[in-house]
Short mmCIF file of C-alpha atoms in Angstrom, two decimals:
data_model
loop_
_atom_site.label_atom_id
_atom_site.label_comp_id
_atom_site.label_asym_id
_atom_site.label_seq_id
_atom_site.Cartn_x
_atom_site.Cartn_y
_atom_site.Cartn_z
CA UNK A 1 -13.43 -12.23 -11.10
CA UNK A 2 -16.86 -13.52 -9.84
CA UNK A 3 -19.57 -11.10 -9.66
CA UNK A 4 -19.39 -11.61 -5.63
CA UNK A 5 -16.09 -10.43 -5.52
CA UNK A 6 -17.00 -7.10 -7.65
CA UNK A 7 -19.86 -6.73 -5.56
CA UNK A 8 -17.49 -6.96 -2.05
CA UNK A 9 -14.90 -4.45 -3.55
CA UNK A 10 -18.21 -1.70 -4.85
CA UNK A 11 -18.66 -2.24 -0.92
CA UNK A 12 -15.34 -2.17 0.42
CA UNK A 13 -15.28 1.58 -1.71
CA UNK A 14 -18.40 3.14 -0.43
CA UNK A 15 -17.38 1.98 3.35
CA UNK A 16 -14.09 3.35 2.77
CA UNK A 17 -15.02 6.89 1.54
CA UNK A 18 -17.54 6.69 3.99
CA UNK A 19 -14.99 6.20 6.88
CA UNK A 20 -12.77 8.56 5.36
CA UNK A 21 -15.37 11.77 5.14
CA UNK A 22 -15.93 10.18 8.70
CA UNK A 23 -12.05 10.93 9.86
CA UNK A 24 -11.55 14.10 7.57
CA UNK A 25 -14.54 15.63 9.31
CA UNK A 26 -13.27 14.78 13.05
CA UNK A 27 -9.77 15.94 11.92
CA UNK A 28 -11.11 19.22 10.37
CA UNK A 29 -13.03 20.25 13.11
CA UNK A 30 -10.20 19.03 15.84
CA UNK A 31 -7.55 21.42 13.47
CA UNK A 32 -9.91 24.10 13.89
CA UNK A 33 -11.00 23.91 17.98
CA UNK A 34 -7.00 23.74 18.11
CA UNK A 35 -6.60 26.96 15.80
CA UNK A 36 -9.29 28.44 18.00
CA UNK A 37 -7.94 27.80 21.53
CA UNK A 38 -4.65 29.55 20.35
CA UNK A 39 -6.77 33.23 20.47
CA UNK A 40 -9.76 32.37 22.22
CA UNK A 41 -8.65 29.89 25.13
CA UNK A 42 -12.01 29.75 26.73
CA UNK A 43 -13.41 27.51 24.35
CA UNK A 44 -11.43 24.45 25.55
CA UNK A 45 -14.49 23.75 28.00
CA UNK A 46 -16.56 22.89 24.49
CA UNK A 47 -14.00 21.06 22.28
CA UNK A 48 -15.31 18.41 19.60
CA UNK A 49 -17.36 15.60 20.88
CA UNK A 50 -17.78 17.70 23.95
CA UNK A 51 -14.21 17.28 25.13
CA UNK A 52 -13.80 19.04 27.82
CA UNK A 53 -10.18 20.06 28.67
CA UNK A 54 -10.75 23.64 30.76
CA UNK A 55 -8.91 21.80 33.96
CA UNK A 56 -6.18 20.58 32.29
CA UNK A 57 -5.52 23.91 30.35
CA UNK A 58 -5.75 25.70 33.32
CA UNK A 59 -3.45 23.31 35.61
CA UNK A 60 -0.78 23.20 32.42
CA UNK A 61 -1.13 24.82 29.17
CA UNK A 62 2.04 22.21 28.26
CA UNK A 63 -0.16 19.30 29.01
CA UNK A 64 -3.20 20.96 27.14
CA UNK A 65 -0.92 21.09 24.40
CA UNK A 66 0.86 18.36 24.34
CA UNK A 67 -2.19 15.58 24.63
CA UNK A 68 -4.39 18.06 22.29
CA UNK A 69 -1.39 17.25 19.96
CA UNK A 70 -1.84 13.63 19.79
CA UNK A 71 -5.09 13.64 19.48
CA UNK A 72 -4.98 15.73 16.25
CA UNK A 73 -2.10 14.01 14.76
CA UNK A 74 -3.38 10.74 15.22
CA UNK A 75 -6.82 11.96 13.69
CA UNK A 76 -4.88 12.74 10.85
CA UNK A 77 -2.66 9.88 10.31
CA UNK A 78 -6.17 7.69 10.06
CA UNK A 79 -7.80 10.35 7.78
CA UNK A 80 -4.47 10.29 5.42
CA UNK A 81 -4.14 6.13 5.99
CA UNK A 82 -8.01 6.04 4.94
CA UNK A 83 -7.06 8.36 1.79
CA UNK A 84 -4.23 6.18 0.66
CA UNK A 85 -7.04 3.08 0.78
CA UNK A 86 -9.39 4.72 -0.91
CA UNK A 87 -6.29 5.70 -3.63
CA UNK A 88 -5.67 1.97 -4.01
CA UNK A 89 -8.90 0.64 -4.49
CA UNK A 90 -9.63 3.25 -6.98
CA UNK A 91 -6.92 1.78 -9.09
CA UNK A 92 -6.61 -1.44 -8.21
CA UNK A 93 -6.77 -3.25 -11.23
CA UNK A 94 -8.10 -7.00 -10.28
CA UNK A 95 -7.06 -8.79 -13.38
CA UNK A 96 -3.49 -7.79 -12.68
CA UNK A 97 -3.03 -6.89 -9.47
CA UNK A 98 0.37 -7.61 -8.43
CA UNK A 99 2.09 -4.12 -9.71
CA UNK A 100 4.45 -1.76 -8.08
CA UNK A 101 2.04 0.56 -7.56
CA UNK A 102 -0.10 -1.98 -5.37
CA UNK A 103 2.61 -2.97 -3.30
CA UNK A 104 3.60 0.65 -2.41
CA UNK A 105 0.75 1.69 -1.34
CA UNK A 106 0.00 -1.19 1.27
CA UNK A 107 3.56 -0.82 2.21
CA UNK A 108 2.40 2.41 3.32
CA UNK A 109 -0.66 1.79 4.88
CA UNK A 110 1.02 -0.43 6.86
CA UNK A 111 3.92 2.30 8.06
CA UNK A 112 0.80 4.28 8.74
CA UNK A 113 -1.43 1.81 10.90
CA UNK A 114 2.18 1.53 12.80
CA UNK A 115 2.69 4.95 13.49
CA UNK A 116 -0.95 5.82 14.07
CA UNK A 117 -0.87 2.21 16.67
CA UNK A 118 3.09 3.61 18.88
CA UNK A 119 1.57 7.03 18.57
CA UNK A 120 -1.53 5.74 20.51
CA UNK A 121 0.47 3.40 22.71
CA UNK A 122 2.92 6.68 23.85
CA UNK A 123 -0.44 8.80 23.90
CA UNK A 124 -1.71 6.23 26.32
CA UNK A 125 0.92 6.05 28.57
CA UNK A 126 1.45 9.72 28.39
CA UNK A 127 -2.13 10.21 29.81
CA UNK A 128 -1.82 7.68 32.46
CA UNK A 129 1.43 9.63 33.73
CA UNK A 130 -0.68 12.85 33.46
CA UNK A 131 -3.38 10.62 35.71
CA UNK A 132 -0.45 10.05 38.51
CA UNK A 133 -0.10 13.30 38.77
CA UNK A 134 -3.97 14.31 39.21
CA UNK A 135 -4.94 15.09 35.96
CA UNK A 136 -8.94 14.77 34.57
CA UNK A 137 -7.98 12.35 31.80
CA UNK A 138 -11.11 10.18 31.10
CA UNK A 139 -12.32 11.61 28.17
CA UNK A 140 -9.31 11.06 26.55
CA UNK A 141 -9.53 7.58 26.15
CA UNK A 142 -11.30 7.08 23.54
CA UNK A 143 -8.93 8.51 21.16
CA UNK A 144 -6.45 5.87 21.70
CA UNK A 145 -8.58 3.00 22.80
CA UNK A 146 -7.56 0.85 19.66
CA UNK A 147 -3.59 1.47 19.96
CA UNK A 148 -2.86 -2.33 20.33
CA UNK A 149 -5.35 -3.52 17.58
CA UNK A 150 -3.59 -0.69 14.90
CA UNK A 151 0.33 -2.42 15.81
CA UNK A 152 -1.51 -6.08 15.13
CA UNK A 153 -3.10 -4.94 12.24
CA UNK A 154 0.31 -2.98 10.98
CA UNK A 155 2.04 -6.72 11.62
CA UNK A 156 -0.75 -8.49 8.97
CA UNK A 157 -0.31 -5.33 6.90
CA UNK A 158 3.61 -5.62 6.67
CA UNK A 159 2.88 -9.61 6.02
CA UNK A 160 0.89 -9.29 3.28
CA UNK A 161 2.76 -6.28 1.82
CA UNK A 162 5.87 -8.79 1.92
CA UNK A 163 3.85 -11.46 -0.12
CA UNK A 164 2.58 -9.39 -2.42
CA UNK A 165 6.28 -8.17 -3.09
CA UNK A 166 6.85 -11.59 -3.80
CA UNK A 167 4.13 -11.81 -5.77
CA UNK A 168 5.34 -8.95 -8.24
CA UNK A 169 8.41 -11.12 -8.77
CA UNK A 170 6.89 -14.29 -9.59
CA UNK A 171 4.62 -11.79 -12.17
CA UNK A 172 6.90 -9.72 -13.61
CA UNK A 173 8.67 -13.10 -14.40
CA UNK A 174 5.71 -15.37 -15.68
CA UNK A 175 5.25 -12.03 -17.87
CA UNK A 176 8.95 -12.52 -19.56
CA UNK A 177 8.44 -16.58 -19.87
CA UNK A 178 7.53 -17.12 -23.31
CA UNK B 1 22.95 -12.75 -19.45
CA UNK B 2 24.84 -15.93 -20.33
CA UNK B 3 21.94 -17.64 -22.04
CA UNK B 4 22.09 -15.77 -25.86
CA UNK B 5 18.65 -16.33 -27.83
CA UNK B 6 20.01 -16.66 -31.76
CA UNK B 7 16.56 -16.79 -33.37
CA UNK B 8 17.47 -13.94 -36.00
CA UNK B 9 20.10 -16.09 -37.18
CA UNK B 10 17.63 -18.85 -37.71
CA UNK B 11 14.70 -16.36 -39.37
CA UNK B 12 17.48 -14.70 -41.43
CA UNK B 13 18.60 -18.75 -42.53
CA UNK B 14 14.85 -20.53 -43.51
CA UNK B 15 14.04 -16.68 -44.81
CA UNK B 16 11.09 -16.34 -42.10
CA UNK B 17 9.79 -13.19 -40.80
CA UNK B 18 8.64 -12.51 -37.20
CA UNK B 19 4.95 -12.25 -38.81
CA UNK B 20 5.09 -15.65 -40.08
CA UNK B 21 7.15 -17.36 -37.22
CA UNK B 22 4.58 -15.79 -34.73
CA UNK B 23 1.72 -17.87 -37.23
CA UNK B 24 3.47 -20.65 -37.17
CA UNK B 25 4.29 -21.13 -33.43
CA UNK B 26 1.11 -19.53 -32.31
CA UNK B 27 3.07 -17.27 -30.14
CA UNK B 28 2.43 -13.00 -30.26
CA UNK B 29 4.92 -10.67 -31.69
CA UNK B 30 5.25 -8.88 -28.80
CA UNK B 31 6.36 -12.42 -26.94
CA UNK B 32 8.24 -13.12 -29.89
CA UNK B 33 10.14 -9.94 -29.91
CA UNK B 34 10.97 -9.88 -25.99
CA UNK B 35 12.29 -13.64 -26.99
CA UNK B 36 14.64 -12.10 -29.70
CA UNK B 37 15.61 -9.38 -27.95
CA UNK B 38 16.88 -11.25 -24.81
CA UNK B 39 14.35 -9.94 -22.46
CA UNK B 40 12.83 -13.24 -21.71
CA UNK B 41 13.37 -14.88 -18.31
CA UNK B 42 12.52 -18.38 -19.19
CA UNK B 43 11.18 -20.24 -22.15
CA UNK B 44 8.58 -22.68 -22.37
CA UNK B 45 9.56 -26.50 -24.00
CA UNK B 46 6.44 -26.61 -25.53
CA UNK B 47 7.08 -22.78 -27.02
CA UNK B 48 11.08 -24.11 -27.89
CA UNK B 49 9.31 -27.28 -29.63
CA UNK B 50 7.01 -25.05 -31.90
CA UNK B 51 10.12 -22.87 -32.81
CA UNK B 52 12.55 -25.54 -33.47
CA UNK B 53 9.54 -27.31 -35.86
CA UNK B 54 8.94 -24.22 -37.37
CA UNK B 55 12.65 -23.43 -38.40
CA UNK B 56 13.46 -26.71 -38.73
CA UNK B 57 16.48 -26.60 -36.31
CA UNK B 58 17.68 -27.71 -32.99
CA UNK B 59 17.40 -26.13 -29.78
CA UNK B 60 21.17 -25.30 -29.72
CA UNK B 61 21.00 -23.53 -33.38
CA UNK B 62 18.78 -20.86 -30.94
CA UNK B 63 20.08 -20.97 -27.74
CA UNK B 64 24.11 -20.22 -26.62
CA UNK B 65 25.63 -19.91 -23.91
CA UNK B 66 28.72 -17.75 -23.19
CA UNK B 67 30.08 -17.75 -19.74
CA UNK B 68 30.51 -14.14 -17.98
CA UNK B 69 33.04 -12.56 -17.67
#
């Protein structure tokens, strides 16, 4: 492998752990304002990122409860999909890349940029139902903003897990050709 | 598989071991063996030419074929 492409994956590693201590902070501290509203409901009004969600709890705790829900699990899902990258780069072996191994794990990134894209899309449409009905729902946005870029991404990710499926076969079988 | 590889017949007939038949053919045991054991998918003409030059034989002295059943 050229010394460009070693230099792109060193990259592609720090970005990714970067990204990933990114999402496991914002999930961390989302798990714990949702822990903390449980016993001390006043502290909705200060949320993380200075979400405020006081009306909404008040109006319906339900609807509190429900889109607070989302919000986590998809924070989650991206912190876990992020792990699993980081899990595959580490051993990623570029002179033989087309193993089992490989091929698992961007099957599964690709179930997870799915999930984390109809979870978004659902979230989305949840809110604007919640908007019909007079809800404050603005802030929410921005936690499934990217819904139909994650389902694209899942359909290039499902593509290229496919070919690299194929691409096991045709190794596994150059390996037996003597 | 229908395809049977019958190198050890041919080795055990010109009285060759693996060790030399790998020197000969340029080919590594480990390739050699997975050849001899069955395991191999396909074979190579130019790795079948080296192997029938080495033990003097014809491809059909290595190679049978017996139809499942």
């Amino acid at each position: 492998m050229s010394k460009t492409n070693n230099f792109i994956f060193v990259v592609l590693h720090i970005v990714a752990w970067l990204i990933f201590v990114g999402l496991c902070i914002e999930a961390g501290a989302l798990i714990v304002n949702f822990v903390y509203s449980l016993f001390k409901p006043e502290i909705v009004a200060y949320l993380y990122e200075k979400l405020d969600l006081s009306d909404m709890y008040a109006r319906s705790k339900w609807a509190y409860f429900g889109m607070y829900s989302f919000i986590l699990v998809i924070s989650v899902m991206k912190a876990v999909m992020f792990y699993i990258v980081i899990r595959l780069l580490i051993k990623l072996d570029l002179a033989k890349p087309f193993s089992s191994f490989v091929s698992e794990q961007i099957s599964l990134i690709s179930y997870f940029t799915f999930s984390i894209g109809m979870l978004s899309f659902i979230a989305r449409q949840t809110a604007k139902n919640l908007l019909h009905r007079g809800y404050e729902i603005d802030q929410l946005y921005k936690f499934w903003v990217d819904s139909q870029a994650f389902i694209l991404m899942a359909a290039v990710i499902y593509v290229i897990a496919t070919i690299f499926k194929k691409g096991i076969e045709l190794q596994n079988e150059q390996d037996l050709t003597v | 598989m229908p395809i049977i590889v019958n190198l050890d017949v041919m080795m055990a007939k010109r009285k060759m071991s693996l060790n030399e038949l790998s020197e000969k053919v340029e080919l590594t045991l480990s390739n050699l063996s997975i050849l001899k054991t069955g395991k191999a998918k396909a074979i190579r003409f130019s790795t079948l030419e080296a192997i029938c030059q080495a033990l003097d034989c014809q491809p059909g002295d290595i190679l049978e074929y017996v139809e499942n059943k």
